[in-house]
Coordinates of C-alpha atoms in Angstrom, one line a residue:
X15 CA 22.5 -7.0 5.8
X16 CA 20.6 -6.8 9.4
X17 CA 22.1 -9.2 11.9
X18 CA 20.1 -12.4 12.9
X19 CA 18.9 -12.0 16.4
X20 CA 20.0 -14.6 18.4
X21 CA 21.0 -15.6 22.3
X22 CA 24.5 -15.6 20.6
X23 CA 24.2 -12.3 19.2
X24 CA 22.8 -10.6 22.4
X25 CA 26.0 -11.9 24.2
X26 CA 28.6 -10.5 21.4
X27 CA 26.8 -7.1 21.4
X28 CA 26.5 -6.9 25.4
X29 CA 30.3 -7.3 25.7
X30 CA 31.0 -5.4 23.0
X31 CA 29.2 -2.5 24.3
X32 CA 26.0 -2.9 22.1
X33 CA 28.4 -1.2 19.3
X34 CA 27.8 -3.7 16.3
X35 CA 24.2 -3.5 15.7
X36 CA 23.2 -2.5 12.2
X37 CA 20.1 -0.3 11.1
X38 CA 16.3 -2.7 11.4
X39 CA 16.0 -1.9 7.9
X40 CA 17.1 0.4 5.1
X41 CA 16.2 3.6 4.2
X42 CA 17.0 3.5 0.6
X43 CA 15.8 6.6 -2.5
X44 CA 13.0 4.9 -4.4
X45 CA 14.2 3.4 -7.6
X46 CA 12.3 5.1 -11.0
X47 CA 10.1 1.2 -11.1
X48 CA 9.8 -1.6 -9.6
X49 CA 7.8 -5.5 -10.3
X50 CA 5.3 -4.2 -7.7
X51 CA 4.7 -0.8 -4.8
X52 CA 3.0 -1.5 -2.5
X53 CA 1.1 1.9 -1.0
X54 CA 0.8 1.9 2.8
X55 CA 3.7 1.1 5.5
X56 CA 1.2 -0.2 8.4
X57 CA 1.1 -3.6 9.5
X58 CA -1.0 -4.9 6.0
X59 CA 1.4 -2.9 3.6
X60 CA 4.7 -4.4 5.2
X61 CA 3.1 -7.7 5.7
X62 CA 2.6 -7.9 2.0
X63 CA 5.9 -6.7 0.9
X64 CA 7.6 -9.7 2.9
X65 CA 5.2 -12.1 1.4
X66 CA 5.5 -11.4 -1.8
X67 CA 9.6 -11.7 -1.5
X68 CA 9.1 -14.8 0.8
X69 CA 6.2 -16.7 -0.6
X70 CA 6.6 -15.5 -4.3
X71 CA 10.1 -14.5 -4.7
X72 CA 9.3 -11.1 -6.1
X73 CA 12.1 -8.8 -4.4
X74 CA 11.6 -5.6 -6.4
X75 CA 9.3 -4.2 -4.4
X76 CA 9.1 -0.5 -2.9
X77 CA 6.7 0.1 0.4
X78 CA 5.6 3.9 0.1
X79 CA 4.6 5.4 3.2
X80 CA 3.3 9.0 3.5
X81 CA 4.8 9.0 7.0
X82 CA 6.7 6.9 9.3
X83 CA 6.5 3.2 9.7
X84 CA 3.6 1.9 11.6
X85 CA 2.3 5.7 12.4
X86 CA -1.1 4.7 12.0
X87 CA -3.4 2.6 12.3
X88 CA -1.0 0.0 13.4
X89 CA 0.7 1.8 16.4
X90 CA -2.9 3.3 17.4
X91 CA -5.0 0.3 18.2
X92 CA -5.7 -1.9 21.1
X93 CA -3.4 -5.0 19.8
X94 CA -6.2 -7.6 20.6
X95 CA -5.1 -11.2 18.2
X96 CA -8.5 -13.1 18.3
X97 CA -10.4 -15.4 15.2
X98 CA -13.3 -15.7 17.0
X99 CA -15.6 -15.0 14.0
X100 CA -19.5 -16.1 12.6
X101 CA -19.3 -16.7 9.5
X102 CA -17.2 -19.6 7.5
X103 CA -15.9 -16.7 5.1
X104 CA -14.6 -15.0 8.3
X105 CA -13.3 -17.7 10.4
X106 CA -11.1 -18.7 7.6
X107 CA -9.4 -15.4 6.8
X108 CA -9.5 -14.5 10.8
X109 CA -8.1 -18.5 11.6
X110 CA -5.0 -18.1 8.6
X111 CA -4.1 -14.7 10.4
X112 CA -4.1 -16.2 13.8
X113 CA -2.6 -19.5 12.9
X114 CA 0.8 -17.4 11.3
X115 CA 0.4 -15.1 14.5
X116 CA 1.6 -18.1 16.5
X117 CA 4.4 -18.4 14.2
X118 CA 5.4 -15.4 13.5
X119 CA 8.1 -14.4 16.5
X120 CA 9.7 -17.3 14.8
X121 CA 9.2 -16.3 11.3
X122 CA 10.0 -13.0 11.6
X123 CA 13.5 -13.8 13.7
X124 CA 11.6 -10.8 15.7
X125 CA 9.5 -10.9 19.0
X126 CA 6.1 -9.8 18.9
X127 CA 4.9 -10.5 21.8
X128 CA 1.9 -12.6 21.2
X129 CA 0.5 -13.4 24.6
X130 CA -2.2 -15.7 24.4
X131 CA -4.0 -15.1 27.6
X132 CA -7.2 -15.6 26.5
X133 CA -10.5 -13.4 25.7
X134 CA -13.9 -13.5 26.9
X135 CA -17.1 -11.7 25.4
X136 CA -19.1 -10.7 28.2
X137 CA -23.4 -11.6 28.6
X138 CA -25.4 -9.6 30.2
X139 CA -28.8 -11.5 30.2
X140 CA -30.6 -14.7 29.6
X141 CA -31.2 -13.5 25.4
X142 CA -27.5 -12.6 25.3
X143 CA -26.1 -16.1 27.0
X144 CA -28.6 -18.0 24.4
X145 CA -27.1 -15.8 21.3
X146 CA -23.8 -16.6 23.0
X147 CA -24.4 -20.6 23.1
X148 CA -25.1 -20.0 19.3
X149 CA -22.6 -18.5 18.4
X150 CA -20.3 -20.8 20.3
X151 CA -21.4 -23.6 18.6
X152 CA -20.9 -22.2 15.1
X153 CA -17.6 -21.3 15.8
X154 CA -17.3 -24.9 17.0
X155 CA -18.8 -26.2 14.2
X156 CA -16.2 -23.9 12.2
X157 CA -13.2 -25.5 13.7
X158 CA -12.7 -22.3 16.1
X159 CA -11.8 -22.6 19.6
X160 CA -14.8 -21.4 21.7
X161 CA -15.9 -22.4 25.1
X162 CA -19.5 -21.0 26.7
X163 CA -18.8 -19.7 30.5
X164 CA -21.0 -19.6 33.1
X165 CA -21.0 -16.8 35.5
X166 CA -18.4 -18.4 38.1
X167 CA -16.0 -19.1 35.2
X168 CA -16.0 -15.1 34.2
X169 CA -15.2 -14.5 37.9
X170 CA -12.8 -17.5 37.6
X171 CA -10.9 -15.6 34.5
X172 CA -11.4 -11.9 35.8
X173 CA -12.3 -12.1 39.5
X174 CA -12.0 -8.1 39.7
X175 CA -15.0 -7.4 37.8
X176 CA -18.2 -6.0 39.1
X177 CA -20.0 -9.0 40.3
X178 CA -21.9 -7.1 42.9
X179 CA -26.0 -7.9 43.4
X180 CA -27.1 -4.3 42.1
X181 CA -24.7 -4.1 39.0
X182 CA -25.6 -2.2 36.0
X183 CA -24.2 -5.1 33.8
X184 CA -24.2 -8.1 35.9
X185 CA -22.5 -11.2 34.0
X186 CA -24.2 -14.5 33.6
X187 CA -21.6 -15.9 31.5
X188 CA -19.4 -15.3 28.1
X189 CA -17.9 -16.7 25.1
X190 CA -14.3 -17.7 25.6
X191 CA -11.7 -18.1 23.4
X192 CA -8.7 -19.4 24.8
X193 CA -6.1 -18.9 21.8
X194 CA -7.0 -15.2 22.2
X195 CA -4.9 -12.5 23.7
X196 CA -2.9 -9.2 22.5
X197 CA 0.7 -8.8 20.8
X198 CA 2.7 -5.5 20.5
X199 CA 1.6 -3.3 17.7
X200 CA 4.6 -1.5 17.3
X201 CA 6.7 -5.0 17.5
X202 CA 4.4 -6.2 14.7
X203 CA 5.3 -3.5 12.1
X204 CA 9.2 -3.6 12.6
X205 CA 9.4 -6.9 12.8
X206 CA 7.9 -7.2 8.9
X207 CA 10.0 -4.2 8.3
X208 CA 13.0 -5.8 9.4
X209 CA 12.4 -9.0 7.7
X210 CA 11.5 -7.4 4.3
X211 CA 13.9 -5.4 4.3
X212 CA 16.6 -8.2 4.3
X213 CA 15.0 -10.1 1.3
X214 CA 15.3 -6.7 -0.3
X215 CA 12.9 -4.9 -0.3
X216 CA 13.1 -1.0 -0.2
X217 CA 10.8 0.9 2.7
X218 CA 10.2 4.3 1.4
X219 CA 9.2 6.7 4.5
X220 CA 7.9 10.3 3.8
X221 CA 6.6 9.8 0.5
X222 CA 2.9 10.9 -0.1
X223 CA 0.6 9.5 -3.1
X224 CA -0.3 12.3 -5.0
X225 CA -1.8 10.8 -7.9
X226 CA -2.1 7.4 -9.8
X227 CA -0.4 6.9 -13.2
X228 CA -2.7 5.3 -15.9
X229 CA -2.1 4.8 -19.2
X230 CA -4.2 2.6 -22.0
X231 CA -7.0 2.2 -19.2
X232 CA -4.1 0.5 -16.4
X233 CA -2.5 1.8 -13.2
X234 CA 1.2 2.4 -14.1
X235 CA 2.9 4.1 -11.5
X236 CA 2.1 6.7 -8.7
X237 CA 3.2 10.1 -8.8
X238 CA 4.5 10.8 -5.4
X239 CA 6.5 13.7 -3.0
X240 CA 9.6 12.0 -3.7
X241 CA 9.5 11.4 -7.9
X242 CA 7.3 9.1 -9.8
X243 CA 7.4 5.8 -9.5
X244 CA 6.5 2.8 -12.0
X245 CA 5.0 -0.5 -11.3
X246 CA 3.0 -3.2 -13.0
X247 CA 1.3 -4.1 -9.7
X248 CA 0.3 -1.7 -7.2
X249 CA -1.4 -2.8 -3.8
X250 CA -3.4 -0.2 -1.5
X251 CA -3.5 -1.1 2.1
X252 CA -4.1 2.5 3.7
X253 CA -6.8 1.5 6.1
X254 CA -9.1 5.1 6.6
X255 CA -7.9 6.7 3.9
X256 CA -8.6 4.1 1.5
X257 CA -11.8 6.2 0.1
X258 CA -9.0 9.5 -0.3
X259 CA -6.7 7.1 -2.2
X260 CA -9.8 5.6 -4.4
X261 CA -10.9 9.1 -5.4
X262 CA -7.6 9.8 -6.7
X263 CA -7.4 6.7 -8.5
X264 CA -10.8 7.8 -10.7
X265 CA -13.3 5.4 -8.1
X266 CA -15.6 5.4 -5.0
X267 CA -15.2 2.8 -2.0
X268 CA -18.2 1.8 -0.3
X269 CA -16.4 3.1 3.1
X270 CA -16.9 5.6 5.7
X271 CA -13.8 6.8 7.6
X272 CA -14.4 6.9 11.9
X273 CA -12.3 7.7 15.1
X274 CA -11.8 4.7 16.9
X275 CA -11.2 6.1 20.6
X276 CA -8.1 4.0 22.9
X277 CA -6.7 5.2 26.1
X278 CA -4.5 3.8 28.1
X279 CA -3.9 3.8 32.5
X280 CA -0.9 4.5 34.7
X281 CA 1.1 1.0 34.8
X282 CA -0.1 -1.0 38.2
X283 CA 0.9 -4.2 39.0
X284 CA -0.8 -7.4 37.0
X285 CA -4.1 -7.3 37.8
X286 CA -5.7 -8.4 34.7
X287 CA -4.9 -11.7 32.9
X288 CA -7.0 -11.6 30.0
X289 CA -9.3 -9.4 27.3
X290 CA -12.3 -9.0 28.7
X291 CA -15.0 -7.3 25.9
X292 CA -18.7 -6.1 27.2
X293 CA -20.6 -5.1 24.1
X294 CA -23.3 -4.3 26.7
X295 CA -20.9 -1.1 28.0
X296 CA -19.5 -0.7 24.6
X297 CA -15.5 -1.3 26.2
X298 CA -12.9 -3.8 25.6
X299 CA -9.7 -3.5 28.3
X300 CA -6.6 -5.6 28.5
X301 CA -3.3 -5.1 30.9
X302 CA -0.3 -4.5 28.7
X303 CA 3.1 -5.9 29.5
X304 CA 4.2 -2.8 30.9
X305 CA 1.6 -3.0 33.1
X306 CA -0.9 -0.2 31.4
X307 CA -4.7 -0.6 31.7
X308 CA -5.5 -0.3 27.6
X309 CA -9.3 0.6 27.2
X310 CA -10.7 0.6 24.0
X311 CA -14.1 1.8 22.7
X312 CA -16.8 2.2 19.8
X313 CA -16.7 4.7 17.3
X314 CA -17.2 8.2 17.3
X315 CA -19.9 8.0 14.8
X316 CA -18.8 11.4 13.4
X317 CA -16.8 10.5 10.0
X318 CA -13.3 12.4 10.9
X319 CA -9.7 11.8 9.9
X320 CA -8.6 13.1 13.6
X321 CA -6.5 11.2 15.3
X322 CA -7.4 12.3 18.9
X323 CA -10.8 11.6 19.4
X324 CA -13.2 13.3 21.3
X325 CA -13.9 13.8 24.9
X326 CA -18.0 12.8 24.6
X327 CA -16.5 9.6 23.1
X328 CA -13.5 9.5 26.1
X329 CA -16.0 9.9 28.7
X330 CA -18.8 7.1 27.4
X331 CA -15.9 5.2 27.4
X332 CA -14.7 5.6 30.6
X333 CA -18.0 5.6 32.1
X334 CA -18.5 1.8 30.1
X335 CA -15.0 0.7 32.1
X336 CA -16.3 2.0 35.4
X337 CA -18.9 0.1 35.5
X338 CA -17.5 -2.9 34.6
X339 CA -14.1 -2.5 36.9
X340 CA -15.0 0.2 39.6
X341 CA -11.2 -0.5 41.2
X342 CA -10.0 1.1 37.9
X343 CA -11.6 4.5 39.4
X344 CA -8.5 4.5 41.5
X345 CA -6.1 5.1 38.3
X346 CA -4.8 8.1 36.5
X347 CA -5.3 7.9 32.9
X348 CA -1.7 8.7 30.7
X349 CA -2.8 9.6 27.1
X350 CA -5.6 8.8 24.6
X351 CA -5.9 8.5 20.9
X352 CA -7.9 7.8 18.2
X353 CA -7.2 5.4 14.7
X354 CA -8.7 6.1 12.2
X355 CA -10.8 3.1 10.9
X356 CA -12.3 2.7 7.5
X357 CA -15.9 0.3 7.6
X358 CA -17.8 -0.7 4.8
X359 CA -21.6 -2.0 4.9
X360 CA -21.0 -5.4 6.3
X361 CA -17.9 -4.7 8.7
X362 CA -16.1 -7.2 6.4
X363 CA -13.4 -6.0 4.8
X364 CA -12.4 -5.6 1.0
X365 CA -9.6 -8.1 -0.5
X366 CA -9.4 -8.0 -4.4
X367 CA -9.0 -6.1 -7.6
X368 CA -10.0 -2.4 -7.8
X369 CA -12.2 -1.0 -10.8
X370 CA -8.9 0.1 -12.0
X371 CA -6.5 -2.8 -13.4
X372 CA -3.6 -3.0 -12.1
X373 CA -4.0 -1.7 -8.9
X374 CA -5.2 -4.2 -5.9
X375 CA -7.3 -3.4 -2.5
X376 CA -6.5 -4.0 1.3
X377 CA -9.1 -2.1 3.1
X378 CA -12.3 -2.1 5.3
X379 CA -11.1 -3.8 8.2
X380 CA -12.9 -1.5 10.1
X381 CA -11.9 -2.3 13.9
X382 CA -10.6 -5.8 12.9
X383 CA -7.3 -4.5 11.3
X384 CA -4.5 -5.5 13.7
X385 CA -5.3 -8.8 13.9
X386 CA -5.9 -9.6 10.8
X387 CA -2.4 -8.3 9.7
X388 CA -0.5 -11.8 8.9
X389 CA -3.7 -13.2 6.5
X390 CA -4.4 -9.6 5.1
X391 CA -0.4 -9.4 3.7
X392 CA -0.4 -13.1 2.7
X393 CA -3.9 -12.7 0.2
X394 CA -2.3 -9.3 -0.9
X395 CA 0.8 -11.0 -2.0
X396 CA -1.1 -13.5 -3.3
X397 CA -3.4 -11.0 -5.3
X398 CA -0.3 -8.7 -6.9
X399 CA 1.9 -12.0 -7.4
X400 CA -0.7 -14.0 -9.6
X401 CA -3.4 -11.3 -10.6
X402 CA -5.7 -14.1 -8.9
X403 CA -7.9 -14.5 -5.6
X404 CA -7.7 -17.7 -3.5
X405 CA -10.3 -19.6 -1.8
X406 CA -9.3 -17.8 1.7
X407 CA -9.9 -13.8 -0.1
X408 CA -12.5 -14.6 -3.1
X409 CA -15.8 -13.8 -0.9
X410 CA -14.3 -10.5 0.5
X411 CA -14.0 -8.8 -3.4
X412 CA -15.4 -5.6 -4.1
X413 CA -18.0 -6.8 -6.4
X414 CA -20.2 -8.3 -3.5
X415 CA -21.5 -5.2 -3.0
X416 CA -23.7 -5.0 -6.1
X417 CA -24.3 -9.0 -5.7
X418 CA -25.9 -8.7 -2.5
X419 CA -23.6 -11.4 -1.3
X420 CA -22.4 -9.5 1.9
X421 CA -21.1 -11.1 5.0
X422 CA -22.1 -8.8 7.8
X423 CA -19.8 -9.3 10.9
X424 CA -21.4 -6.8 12.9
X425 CA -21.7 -8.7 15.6
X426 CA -18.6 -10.7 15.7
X427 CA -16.6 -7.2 15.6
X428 CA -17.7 -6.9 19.2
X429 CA -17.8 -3.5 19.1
X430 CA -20.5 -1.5 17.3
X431 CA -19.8 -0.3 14.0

C-alpha cells in the first residue's frame, strides 16, 4: 500500500536518501468484471472511482483510460476553482464542488494546491456594472460569496491593469468572488489516483473503448484494447469525446466538441494576485505558482478534436490580454495548447442515466470541467452506487432537453460558448 504522506514521512525518506517511496498508485491487468468501470481517467473519472469506494464502499471498480492519467482535459485547462454561478441548479452543484475543494488537500492526504486568491469578472460599461449588481445579488441571494467592485477596488485587486483615460476596455467595476482562485490540475488527478488506488481500486492506463457490451437491452461490459471487460454499472466521464463514446453505445448527445485555446508566459516574478476574467476581451489570466502568466480564451468555434489550437484563435487571444495588461507585451510566450471541450445547448452539463441502462453520463461541462471535478465524481458515484439521482444532479439529466427545462449558464461560464 502507498505510504501516507506526512511531515514524518518526508523526514525518514530525506535521510534515507528518498529510497522508500512506493509507486502513487498501481498499475494492475484489468480483471475479466468488476461491480462497476468507470470509462475516463480525467479528473471526473478518478473522482468517481474514489467516491464510490469512500462514500459507498464499492471497491471493485476498474478506471479505463485510453491514455495516460490526466492527459486531457484535466492537464490542459486553466485550473480556475470558482462557484460563482446564476442559477439555484448551478450554484448548488458549482458550491458542493467548491466546498470539497477546500477540503480536499486534506481528504486526499495529497496537496492540490488550492490557492484561494480570489477572482474578479471584469465591467466594461454602465449596462454591464447594472447586469453585474444583478447578478451579485442572486448569487447573494443563493448563499454564494459575491461582492460588487467599484473601479478603485479592481485597481485595488489588480493595480497592473490598463486603467489608462483612452482604454479600449476601461473598467468601472466587477463581480468578486473572494473564495475563488486556481489549484494544480495535474495535482488534482494524482491526488484521486493515489487515494483510489489505496481503497483498491485498479487504474487501467492505455486501454481504448472500442465498443459497448449489451445484452437483453443493458450495457454489460466494454470491449476494449486490452480484453473485454464486464460490469453492471458503467459510468462515462470522457469530456469531448463523450458524443464518440455515445455513438458507439447505439445514441446521440446533444454536444458539440471545441478547442478550448490556453497558453501560458515565461515565469516573472509575482505580479498578479488573483484571476482576473474580461468577457469584454474574451481572456481570463492568472499567475501560476511557478510564476507563469496562464492566459485562457474562447473557443475556436470550429468543432475539432485537436489538441493545439489554432493561431487565429492564439492571436485574438493574445490581442484580448494586451489590451487588458500592456506590461505583459514585455514577455515571451512558452507553449500553447488546446482541450478539447464538449458543450451542450445550455452550457450546463449532463449528470444522469443514458438511453442505454446500465450505463451513466458525466459530460457537457463545456469550459466548466476542472472545477467542477470534486461534485461531478461525488453525483457520479452516487448515480452508479444507487441507480438514483439526488437533489444536487436531478435538474442536469438528459431528458431536459426534450422538456424544455434547460438551464442556460451562458453567461456565468464567462467565456463565450
Amino acid at each position: 500500500m502507498t505510504r501516507r504522506y506526512s511531515a514524518l514521512s518526508l523526514l525518514k525518506e530525506g535521510l534515507a536518501g528518498q529510497t522508500g517511496w512506493k509507486q502513487a498508485w498501481r498499475s494492475p491487468e484489468p480483471k475479466p468484471s468488476y461491480d462497476a468501470i468507470v470509462i475516463g481517467g480525467g479528473g471526473h473519472g478518478l473522482a468517481t472511482a474514489y467516491y464510490l469506494a469512500r462514500n459507498h464502499g464499492i471497491t471493485r471498480v476498474a478506471v479505463l483510460e485510453k491514455g495516460w492519467i490526466g492527459g486531457g482535459n484535466t492537464g490542459r485547462n486553466t485550473t480556475v476553482v470558482r462557484s460563482n454561478y446564476y442559477y439555484p441548479e448551478s450554484v448548488e452543484l458549482y458550491g458542493l464542488a467548491h466546498r470539497l475543494y477546500e477540503g480536499l488537500s486534506k481528504d486526499l492526504n495529497y496537496n492540490v494546491m488550492l490557492s484561494q486568491r480570489g477572482m474578479v469578472n471584469l465591467c466594461h460599461s454602465t449596462a454591464e456594472m447594472e447586469i453585474g449588481a444583478r447578478t451579485v445579488n442572486a448569487m447573494q441571494i443563493n448563499g454564494i460569496d459575491a461582492e460588487l467592485f467599484s473601479s478603485a477596488d479592481v485597481r485595488r485587486v489588480a493595480p497592473i491593469y490598463n486603467f489608462s483615460p483612452d482604454a479600449r476596455f476601461p473598467v468601472f467595476g466587477g463581480i468578486w468572488q473572494g473564495r475563488a482562485g486556481t489549484a494544480r490540475h495535474d495535482a488534482v488527478a494524482w491526488g484521486y489516483a493515489r487515494a483510489a488506488s489505496r481503497l483498491g481500486v485498479d487504474i487501467i492506463q492505455n486501454c481504448e473503448i472500442t465498443d459497448f457490451i449489451v445484452e437483453g437491452g443493458r450495457c454489460r461490459g466494454v470491449q476494449t484494447t486490452r480484453g473485454t471487460i464486464r460490469a453492471e454499472r458503467i459510468g462515462m466521464a470522457v469530456a469531448g469525446h463523450s458524443s464518440v463514446l455515445a455513438t458507439k453505445a447505439g445514441f446521440r448527445l446533444p454536444i458539440n466538441s471545441y478547442a478550448l485555446q490556453a497558453c501560458v508566459s515565461e515565469p516573472v516574478k509575482p505580479i498578479l494576485d488573483t484571476v482576473v476574467l474580461s468577457p469584454g476581451c474574451g481572456v481570463y489570466v492568472s499567475q501560476s505558482d511557478k510564476g507563469e502568466i496562464v492566459i485562457g480564451g474562447g473557443l475556436d468555434r470550429v468543432p475539432s478534436y485537436a489538441q493545439r489550437g489554432n493561431l487565429p484563435t492564439l492571436e485574438a487571444v493574445i490581442a484580448g490580454l494586451l489590451e487588458m495588461f500592456p506590461i505583459f507585451g514585455q514577455l515571451k510566450l512558452m507553449r500553447q495548447w488546446a482541450g478539447i471541450v464538449d458543450v451542450v445547448p445550455d452550457s450546463s452539463p449532463i449528470i444522469g442515466p443514458s438511453p442505454l441502462p446500465n450505463l451513466f453520463l458525466n459530460c457537457g461541462w463545456g469550459t466548466g470541467g476542472f472545477k467542477a471535478i470534486p461534485a461531478g465524481g461525488t453525483l457520479l458515484a452516487t448515480l452508479l452506487a444507487t441507480g438514483k439521482h439526488n437533489d444536487i444532479s436531478r435538474p442536469f439529466d438528459l431528458d431536459r432537453f426534450a422538456s424544455g427545462r434547460l438551464i442556460d449558464e451562458a453567461a456565468g461560464s464567462g467565456i463565450a460558448h
